[in-house]
PDB file of C-alpha atoms in Angstrom:
ATOM      1  CA  MET A   9      -8.376  43.065  40.633  1.00  0.00           C
ATOM      2  CA  SER A  10     -10.358  42.851  37.445  1.00  0.00           C
ATOM      3  CA  SER A  11     -10.780  46.231  35.817  1.00  0.00           C
ATOM      4  CA  SER A  12     -14.433  45.385  35.156  1.00  0.00           C
ATOM      5  CA  MET A  13     -15.216  45.490  38.863  1.00  0.00           C
ATOM      6  CA  PRO A  14     -16.311  48.793  40.391  1.00  0.00           C
ATOM      7  CA  ARG A  15     -13.400  50.600  41.963  1.00  0.00           C
ATOM      8  CA  ARG A  16     -15.096  51.065  45.311  1.00  0.00           C
ATOM      9  CA  THR A  17     -16.014  47.383  45.412  1.00  0.00           C
ATOM     10  CA  LEU A  18     -12.328  46.573  45.169  1.00  0.00           C
ATOM     11  CA  LEU A  19     -11.362  49.081  47.805  1.00  0.00           C
ATOM     12  CA  GLY A  20     -13.688  47.566  50.375  1.00  0.00           C
ATOM     13  CA  ALA A  21     -15.952  48.669  53.107  1.00  0.00           C
ATOM     14  CA  GLY A  22     -13.746  51.355  54.662  1.00  0.00           C
ATOM     15  CA  LEU A  23     -14.341  53.982  51.988  1.00  0.00           C
ATOM     16  CA  ALA A  24     -17.632  52.745  50.597  1.00  0.00           C
ATOM     17  CA  GLY A  25     -19.203  52.960  54.024  1.00  0.00           C
ATOM     18  CA  ALA A  26     -17.737  56.315  54.982  1.00  0.00           C
ATOM     19  CA  ALA A  27     -20.980  58.188  54.389  1.00  0.00           C
ATOM     20  CA  ALA A  28     -22.723  55.997  56.921  1.00  0.00           C
ATOM     21  CA  LEU A  29     -20.487  56.940  59.834  1.00  0.00           C
ATOM     22  CA  ALA A  30     -22.408  58.384  62.724  1.00  0.00           C
ATOM     23  CA  ALA A  31     -19.973  61.246  63.025  1.00  0.00           C
ATOM     24  CA  GLY A  32     -21.161  62.654  59.726  1.00  0.00           C
ATOM     25  CA  THR A  33     -18.892  64.904  57.652  1.00  0.00           C
ATOM     26  CA  PRO A  34     -15.356  65.036  59.072  1.00  0.00           C
ATOM     27  CA  ALA A  35     -14.167  68.320  60.461  1.00  0.00           C
ATOM     28  CA  ALA A  36     -12.296  70.552  58.044  1.00  0.00           C
ATOM     29  CA  SER A  37      -9.237  70.462  60.302  1.00  0.00           C
ATOM     30  CA  ALA A  38      -8.977  66.672  59.911  1.00  0.00           C
ATOM     31  CA  LYS A  39      -9.107  66.988  56.132  1.00  0.00           C
ATOM     32  CA  THR A  40      -6.508  69.746  56.171  1.00  0.00           C
ATOM     33  CA  THR A  41      -4.173  67.666  58.344  1.00  0.00           C
ATOM     34  CA  ALA A  42      -4.587  64.643  56.079  1.00  0.00           C
ATOM     35  CA  SER A  43      -3.832  66.625  52.957  1.00  0.00           C
ATOM     36  CA  ALA A  44      -0.680  68.145  54.473  1.00  0.00           C
ATOM     37  CA  ASP A  45       0.841  65.222  56.370  1.00  0.00           C
ATOM     38  CA  LEU A  46       3.547  63.089  54.728  1.00  0.00           C
ATOM     39  CA  SER A  47       5.043  61.918  58.017  1.00  0.00           C
ATOM     40  CA  PHE A  48       5.380  58.356  59.311  1.00  0.00           C
ATOM     41  CA  PRO A  49       5.264  56.952  62.851  1.00  0.00           C
ATOM     42  CA  ALA A  50       8.568  57.510  64.617  1.00  0.00           C
ATOM     43  CA  THR A  51       8.543  54.675  67.173  1.00  0.00           C
ATOM     44  CA  PRO A  52      11.627  52.424  67.269  1.00  0.00           C
ATOM     45  CA  VAL A  53       9.901  49.495  65.551  1.00  0.00           C
ATOM     46  CA  ALA A  54       8.357  51.755  62.902  1.00  0.00           C
ATOM     47  CA  ARG A  55      11.748  53.282  62.163  1.00  0.00           C
ATOM     48  CA  ALA A  56      13.276  49.811  61.933  1.00  0.00           C
ATOM     49  CA  ALA A  57      10.562  48.728  59.483  1.00  0.00           C
ATOM     50  CA  HIS A  58      11.135  51.851  57.401  1.00  0.00           C
ATOM     51  CA  ARG A  59      14.874  51.161  57.256  1.00  0.00           C
ATOM     52  CA  LEU A  60      14.175  47.543  56.335  1.00  0.00           C
ATOM     53  CA  VAL A  61      12.019  48.287  53.305  1.00  0.00           C
ATOM     54  CA  THR A  62      14.427  51.011  52.186  1.00  0.00           C
ATOM     55  CA  ASP A  63      17.175  48.404  52.161  1.00  0.00           C
ATOM     56  CA  ALA A  64      15.275  45.291  51.026  1.00  0.00           C
ATOM     57  CA  GLN A  65      12.691  46.530  48.526  1.00  0.00           C
ATOM     58  CA  GLU A  66      13.138  47.911  45.026  1.00  0.00           C
ATOM     59  CA  PRO A  67      12.078  51.582  44.754  1.00  0.00           C
ATOM     60  CA  TYR A  68       8.742  50.763  43.082  1.00  0.00           C
ATOM     61  CA  LEU A  69       7.836  48.368  45.901  1.00  0.00           C
ATOM     62  CA  ARG A  70       9.133  50.520  48.751  1.00  0.00           C
ATOM     63  CA  ASN A  71       7.226  53.536  47.472  1.00  0.00           C
ATOM     64  CA  HIS A  72       4.044  51.468  47.114  1.00  0.00           C
ATOM     65  CA  SER A  73       4.407  50.336  50.729  1.00  0.00           C
ATOM     66  CA  LEU A  74       4.912  53.876  52.006  1.00  0.00           C
ATOM     67  CA  ARG A  75       2.166  55.391  49.825  1.00  0.00           C
ATOM     68  CA  SER A  76      -0.230  52.740  51.100  1.00  0.00           C
ATOM     69  CA  PHE A  77       0.173  54.060  54.642  1.00  0.00           C
ATOM     70  CA  LEU A  78      -0.187  57.694  53.623  1.00  0.00           C
ATOM     71  CA  PHE A  79      -3.280  56.959  51.530  1.00  0.00           C
ATOM     72  CA  ALA A  80      -4.772  54.803  54.301  1.00  0.00           C
ATOM     73  CA  ARG A  81      -4.348  57.533  56.898  1.00  0.00           C
ATOM     74  CA  ALA A  82      -5.769  60.212  54.591  1.00  0.00           C
ATOM     75  CA  ALA A  83      -8.773  58.087  53.626  1.00  0.00           C
ATOM     76  CA  ALA A  84      -9.409  57.242  57.281  1.00  0.00           C
ATOM     77  CA  ALA A  85      -9.324  60.951  58.162  1.00  0.00           C
ATOM     78  CA  GLN A  86     -11.913  61.664  55.474  1.00  0.00           C
ATOM     79  CA  ALA A  87     -14.101  59.026  57.111  1.00  0.00           C
ATOM     80  CA  GLY A  88     -13.681  60.700  60.514  1.00  0.00           C
ATOM     81  CA  ARG A  89     -11.187  58.146  61.897  1.00  0.00           C
ATOM     82  CA  ARG A  90      -8.128  59.567  63.608  1.00  0.00           C
ATOM     83  CA  PRO A  91      -4.892  57.918  64.777  1.00  0.00           C
ATOM     84  CA  GLY A  92      -4.606  57.554  68.518  1.00  0.00           C
ATOM     85  CA  ARG A  93      -8.362  57.755  68.929  1.00  0.00           C
ATOM     86  CA  ASP A  94      -9.793  55.264  66.441  1.00  0.00           C
ATOM     87  CA  TYR A  95      -6.762  53.176  65.503  1.00  0.00           C
ATOM     88  CA  ASP A  96      -3.092  52.588  66.287  1.00  0.00           C
ATOM     89  CA  ALA A  97      -1.021  54.338  63.608  1.00  0.00           C
ATOM     90  CA  GLU A  98       2.082  52.291  64.375  1.00  0.00           C
ATOM     91  CA  VAL A  99       0.279  48.977  63.817  1.00  0.00           C
ATOM     92  CA  MET A 100      -1.400  50.254  60.669  1.00  0.00           C
ATOM     93  CA  PHE A 101       1.982  51.467  59.388  1.00  0.00           C
ATOM     94  CA  LEU A 102       3.562  48.060  60.043  1.00  0.00           C
ATOM     95  CA  ILE A 103       0.866  46.327  58.012  1.00  0.00           C
ATOM     96  CA  CYS A 104       1.317  48.723  55.108  1.00  0.00           C
ATOM     97  CA  VAL A 105       5.077  48.952  55.055  1.00  0.00           C
ATOM     98  CA  LEU A 106       5.682  45.189  55.453  1.00  0.00           C
ATOM     99  CA  HIS A 107       2.771  43.807  53.447  1.00  0.00           C
ATOM    100  CA  ASP A 108       4.804  43.048  50.296  1.00  0.00           C
ATOM    101  CA  MET A 109       8.008  41.784  51.901  1.00  0.00           C
ATOM    102  CA  GLY A 110       7.047  38.385  50.482  1.00  0.00           C
ATOM    103  CA  LEU A 111       8.006  39.735  47.051  1.00  0.00           C
ATOM    104  CA  THR A 112      11.613  40.126  48.204  1.00  0.00           C
ATOM    105  CA  ALA A 113      14.302  37.451  48.381  1.00  0.00           C
ATOM    106  CA  ARG A 114      14.743  38.217  52.065  1.00  0.00           C
ATOM    107  CA  ALA A 115      11.319  36.837  52.965  1.00  0.00           C
ATOM    108  CA  ASP A 116      10.818  34.172  50.287  1.00  0.00           C
ATOM    109  CA  THR A 117      10.302  30.691  51.786  1.00  0.00           C
ATOM    110  CA  GLY A 118       8.271  29.207  48.928  1.00  0.00           C
ATOM    111  CA  GLN A 119       4.817  30.211  50.124  1.00  0.00           C
ATOM    112  CA  ARG A 120       2.525  32.597  48.253  1.00  0.00           C
ATOM    113  CA  PHE A 121       3.902  36.081  48.800  1.00  0.00           C
ATOM    114  CA  GLU A 122       1.118  37.214  51.157  1.00  0.00           C
ATOM    115  CA  LEU A 123       1.922  34.422  53.635  1.00  0.00           C
ATOM    116  CA  ASP A 124       5.669  34.841  53.297  1.00  0.00           C
ATOM    117  CA  GLY A 125       5.204  38.538  54.038  1.00  0.00           C
ATOM    118  CA  ALA A 126       2.943  37.882  57.021  1.00  0.00           C
ATOM    119  CA  ASP A 127       5.318  35.323  58.521  1.00  0.00           C
ATOM    120  CA  PHE A 128       8.297  37.617  57.968  1.00  0.00           C
ATOM    121  CA  ALA A 129       6.482  40.504  59.651  1.00  0.00           C
ATOM    122  CA  ALA A 130       5.628  38.344  62.668  1.00  0.00           C
ATOM    123  CA  ARG A 131       9.247  37.285  63.060  1.00  0.00           C
ATOM    124  CA  PHE A 132      10.385  40.892  62.593  1.00  0.00           C
ATOM    125  CA  LEU A 133       8.188  42.021  65.494  1.00  0.00           C
ATOM    126  CA  GLU A 134       8.965  39.080  67.758  1.00  0.00           C
ATOM    127  CA  GLU A 135      12.710  39.603  67.298  1.00  0.00           C
ATOM    128  CA  ARG A 136      12.158  43.112  68.666  1.00  0.00           C
ATOM    129  CA  GLY A 137      10.303  41.925  71.749  1.00  0.00           C
ATOM    130  CA  ILE A 138       6.758  42.478  70.453  1.00  0.00           C
ATOM    131  CA  THR A 139       4.744  39.326  71.202  1.00  0.00           C
ATOM    132  CA  ASP A 140       1.286  40.635  72.062  1.00  0.00           C
ATOM    133  CA  ARG A 141      -1.848  40.897  69.903  1.00  0.00           C
ATOM    134  CA  ARG A 142      -0.165  43.426  67.645  1.00  0.00           C
ATOM    135  CA  VAL A 143       1.657  40.516  66.003  1.00  0.00           C
ATOM    136  CA  ASP A 144      -1.660  38.810  65.230  1.00  0.00           C
ATOM    137  CA  THR A 145      -3.135  42.017  63.831  1.00  0.00           C
ATOM    138  CA  VAL A 146      -0.154  42.639  61.564  1.00  0.00           C
ATOM    139  CA  TRP A 147      -0.098  39.000  60.415  1.00  0.00           C
ATOM    140  CA  ASP A 148      -3.823  39.011  59.604  1.00  0.00           C
ATOM    141  CA  GLY A 149      -3.621  42.355  57.821  1.00  0.00           C
ATOM    142  CA  ILE A 150      -0.805  41.171  55.566  1.00  0.00           C
ATOM    143  CA  ALA A 151      -1.958  37.587  54.965  1.00  0.00           C
ATOM    144  CA  LEU A 152      -5.449  38.763  53.968  1.00  0.00           C
ATOM    145  CA  HIS A 153      -4.521  41.859  52.002  1.00  0.00           C
ATOM    146  CA  THR A 154      -5.270  40.289  48.613  1.00  0.00           C
ATOM    147  CA  SER A 155      -8.626  38.888  49.817  1.00  0.00           C
ATOM    148  CA  ASN A 156     -10.627  41.986  48.926  1.00  0.00           C
ATOM    149  CA  THR A 157     -14.053  40.772  50.005  1.00  0.00           C
ATOM    150  CA  PHE A 158     -12.962  39.841  53.532  1.00  0.00           C
ATOM    151  CA  HIS A 159     -12.903  43.372  54.869  1.00  0.00           C
ATOM    152  CA  GLN A 160     -16.136  44.239  53.090  1.00  0.00           C
ATOM    153  CA  SER A 161     -17.884  42.003  55.604  1.00  0.00           C
ATOM    154  CA  PRO A 162     -19.537  44.126  58.329  1.00  0.00           C
ATOM    155  CA  VAL A 163     -18.781  41.396  60.862  1.00  0.00           C
ATOM    156  CA  PHE A 164     -15.105  41.391  59.860  1.00  0.00           C
ATOM    157  CA  ALA A 165     -14.975  45.171  60.233  1.00  0.00           C
ATOM    158  CA  ARG A 166     -16.689  44.947  63.634  1.00  0.00           C
ATOM    159  CA  ARG A 167     -14.780  41.983  65.056  1.00  0.00           C
ATOM    160  CA  ARG A 168     -11.276  42.535  63.704  1.00  0.00           C
ATOM    161  CA  PRO A 169      -8.947  45.407  64.717  1.00  0.00           C
ATOM    162  CA  PRO A 170      -9.588  48.568  62.681  1.00  0.00           C
ATOM    163  CA  GLU A 171      -5.951  48.800  61.588  1.00  0.00           C
ATOM    164  CA  ILE A 172      -6.542  45.884  59.192  1.00  0.00           C
ATOM    165  CA  THR A 173      -9.387  47.454  57.260  1.00  0.00           C
ATOM    166  CA  ILE A 174      -7.759  50.891  57.221  1.00  0.00           C
ATOM    167  CA  ALA A 175      -4.451  49.491  55.948  1.00  0.00           C
ATOM    168  CA  GLN A 176      -6.155  47.393  53.286  1.00  0.00           C
ATOM    169  CA  ASP A 177      -8.080  50.435  52.096  1.00  0.00           C
ATOM    170  CA  GLY A 178      -4.808  52.303  51.600  1.00  0.00           C
ATOM    171  CA  ILE A 179      -3.206  49.377  49.794  1.00  0.00           C
ATOM    172  CA  GLY A 180      -6.264  49.110  47.547  1.00  0.00           C
ATOM    173  CA  ILE A 181      -6.287  52.813  46.756  1.00  0.00           C
ATOM    174  CA  ASP A 182      -2.666  52.695  45.638  1.00  0.00           C
ATOM    175  CA  LEU A 183      -3.189  49.622  43.446  1.00  0.00           C
ATOM    176  CA  THR A 184      -6.637  49.958  41.903  1.00  0.00           C
ATOM    177  CA  GLY A 185      -8.037  53.264  43.141  1.00  0.00           C
ATOM    178  CA  GLY A 186      -7.372  56.846  42.214  1.00  0.00           C
ATOM    179  CA  PRO A 187      -6.969  60.408  43.465  1.00  0.00           C
ATOM    180  CA  ASP A 188     -10.733  60.880  43.896  1.00  0.00           C
ATOM    181  CA  GLN A 189     -10.524  58.673  47.014  1.00  0.00           C
ATOM    182  CA  LEU A 190      -8.230  61.231  48.684  1.00  0.00           C
ATOM    183  CA  PRO A 191      -8.219  64.918  49.643  1.00  0.00           C
ATOM    184  CA  ALA A 192      -7.803  67.212  46.645  1.00  0.00           C
ATOM    185  CA  GLY A 193      -4.174  67.454  45.587  1.00  0.00           C
ATOM    186  CA  TYR A 194      -2.939  64.926  48.147  1.00  0.00           C
ATOM    187  CA  ALA A 195      -2.065  62.171  45.659  1.00  0.00           C
ATOM    188  CA  ASP A 196       0.083  64.612  43.673  1.00  0.00           C
ATOM    189  CA  ARG A 197       2.047  65.561  46.795  1.00  0.00           C
ATOM    190  CA  VAL A 198       2.561  61.928  47.745  1.00  0.00           C
ATOM    191  CA  HIS A 199       3.634  60.958  44.235  1.00  0.00           C
ATOM    192  CA  ALA A 200       6.108  63.824  44.102  1.00  0.00           C
ATOM    193  CA  ALA A 201       7.793  62.359  47.177  1.00  0.00           C
ATOM    194  CA  TYR A 202       7.246  58.669  46.353  1.00  0.00           C
ATOM    195  CA  PRO A 203       6.948  58.132  42.563  1.00  0.00           C
ATOM    196  CA  ARG A 204       5.122  55.096  41.225  1.00  0.00           C
ATOM    197  CA  HIS A 205       7.979  53.655  39.075  1.00  0.00           C
ATOM    198  CA  GLY A 206       5.468  51.592  37.111  1.00  0.00           C
ATOM    199  CA  GLY A 207       3.067  51.102  39.983  1.00  0.00           C
ATOM    200  CA  ALA A 208       0.722  48.144  40.038  1.00  0.00           C
ATOM    201  CA  ARG A 209       1.914  46.729  36.727  1.00  0.00           C
ATOM    202  CA  THR A 210       5.521  46.507  37.897  1.00  0.00           C
ATOM    203  CA  LEU A 211       4.312  44.838  41.084  1.00  0.00           C
ATOM    204  CA  THR A 212       2.269  42.400  39.000  1.00  0.00           C
ATOM    205  CA  ASP A 213       5.382  41.521  37.005  1.00  0.00           C
ATOM    206  CA  ALA A 214       7.162  40.675  40.274  1.00  0.00           C
ATOM    207  CA  ILE A 215       4.355  38.300  41.282  1.00  0.00           C
ATOM    208  CA  ILE A 216       4.576  36.589  37.884  1.00  0.00           C
ATOM    209  CA  THR A 217       8.359  36.312  38.078  1.00  0.00           C
ATOM    210  CA  GLN A 218       8.068  34.533  41.418  1.00  0.00           C
ATOM    211  CA  GLY A 219       5.363  32.188  40.130  1.00  0.00           C
ATOM    212  CA  LEU A 220       7.333  31.232  37.026  1.00  0.00           C
ATOM    213  CA  ALA A 221      10.440  30.539  39.101  1.00  0.00           C
ATOM    214  CA  ASP A 222       8.614  28.538  41.785  1.00  0.00           C
ATOM    215  CA  PRO A 223       5.095  27.134  41.223  1.00  0.00           C
ATOM    216  CA  ARG A 224       4.593  27.016  44.987  1.00  0.00           C
ATOM    217  CA  LYS A 225       4.427  30.808  44.916  1.00  0.00           C
ATOM    218  CA  ALA A 226       1.329  30.774  42.674  1.00  0.00           C
ATOM    219  CA  PRO A 227      -0.969  27.970  43.816  1.00  0.00           C
ATOM    220  CA  PRO A 228      -4.373  27.566  42.141  1.00  0.00           C
ATOM    221  CA  MET A 229      -7.310  29.644  43.379  1.00  0.00           C
ATOM    222  CA  THR A 230      -5.093  32.394  44.831  1.00  0.00           C
ATOM    223  CA  LEU A 231      -4.356  35.870  43.515  1.00  0.00           C
ATOM    224  CA  PRO A 232      -0.776  34.986  42.477  1.00  0.00           C
ATOM    225  CA  GLY A 233      -2.045  31.814  40.799  1.00  0.00           C
ATOM    226  CA  GLU A 234      -4.795  33.632  38.938  1.00  0.00           C
ATOM    227  CA  ILE A 235      -2.450  36.380  37.753  1.00  0.00           C
ATOM    228  CA  LEU A 236       0.063  33.813  36.517  1.00  0.00           C
ATOM    229  CA  HIS A 237      -2.670  31.814  34.753  1.00  0.00           C
ATOM    230  CA  GLN A 238      -4.029  34.916  33.004  1.00  0.00           C
ATOM    231  CA  ARG A 239      -0.609  36.101  31.800  1.00  0.00           C
ATOM    232  CA  HIS A 240       0.772  32.645  31.006  1.00  0.00           C
ATOM    233  CA  PRO A 241      -2.060  30.246  30.144  1.00  0.00           C
ATOM    234  CA  GLU A 242       0.511  27.856  28.689  1.00  0.00           C
ATOM    235  CA  VAL A 243       1.908  27.127  32.164  1.00  0.00           C
ATOM    236  CA  PRO A 244       0.309  24.055  33.817  1.00  0.00           C
ATOM    237  CA  TYR A 245      -2.360  25.226  36.246  1.00  0.00           C
ATOM    238  CA  PRO A 246      -4.434  22.710  38.220  1.00  0.00           C
ATOM    239  CA  THR A 247      -8.165  23.335  38.037  1.00  0.00           C
ATOM    240  CA  TRP A 248     -10.676  22.486  40.739  1.00  0.00           C
ATOM    241  CA  GLU A 249     -11.738  19.467  38.677  1.00  0.00           C
ATOM    242  CA  ASN A 250      -8.107  18.304  38.581  1.00  0.00           C
ATOM    243  CA  ILE A 251      -7.942  18.559  42.348  1.00  0.00           C
ATOM    244  CA  LEU A 252     -11.177  16.594  42.768  1.00  0.00           C
ATOM    245  CA  ASP A 253      -9.999  13.945  40.316  1.00  0.00           C
ATOM    246  CA  ALA A 254      -6.800  13.501  42.330  1.00  0.00           C
ATOM    247  CA  SER A 255      -8.654  12.809  45.583  1.00  0.00           C
ATOM    248  CA  GLY A 256      -8.962   9.297  46.952  1.00  0.00           C
ATOM    249  CA  TRP A 257     -12.741   9.340  47.275  1.00  0.00           C
ATOM    250  CA  ASP A 258     -13.734   8.721  43.632  1.00  0.00           C
ATOM    251  CA  ASP A 259     -16.432  11.386  43.872  1.00  0.00           C
TER     252      ASP A 259
END
């Protein structure tokens, strides 16, 4: 998430590769729909997930989760990808809306927040009778959402369900992107409905709070660990050399 990295590098292959789509420039109607639509999937499990984050997440986090879906769908439409034809909107919504549940007390089991969120989401779906590949897709999308370079891989984009890359694009736009990745005026409409309340910096503070309270939440060589190390260099932080020195091989 370094600010020195190009924005579109951080956002991944979904937007950066949009110009290469065989469909060419999306139809004007798709862009118009994307710029007008603030709706969410209305299936029973989607409604349950929406109620959950409304109850369990602070407003800044809930709004980030919901904006991520709206931005993902709008960006996908600009790239010529439509729900129901090119991806499952319900699955993509579940990735977006549940991806930061690991930052809540309800899902905290002592793992880094991405894994706590992924495990919570899997249990949430299984408890509602969903046990098929949708669980795997949601788990992967959440567990990998801080691994920016994964979905830049063309093989990843080709072999993994499209909902993962689309959701991660939306999450990335809301954290490190900007309104130029979206239809004109769309970000303003979304923010009017779902204000940022501090946005990415407030979310970063939550990651740090977890890491300071429980070192297991910020292990070395992970995004939470790196953020904690940058903000609090005084906190003990094992380096790779420390890990090698602790091995039993005397390498």
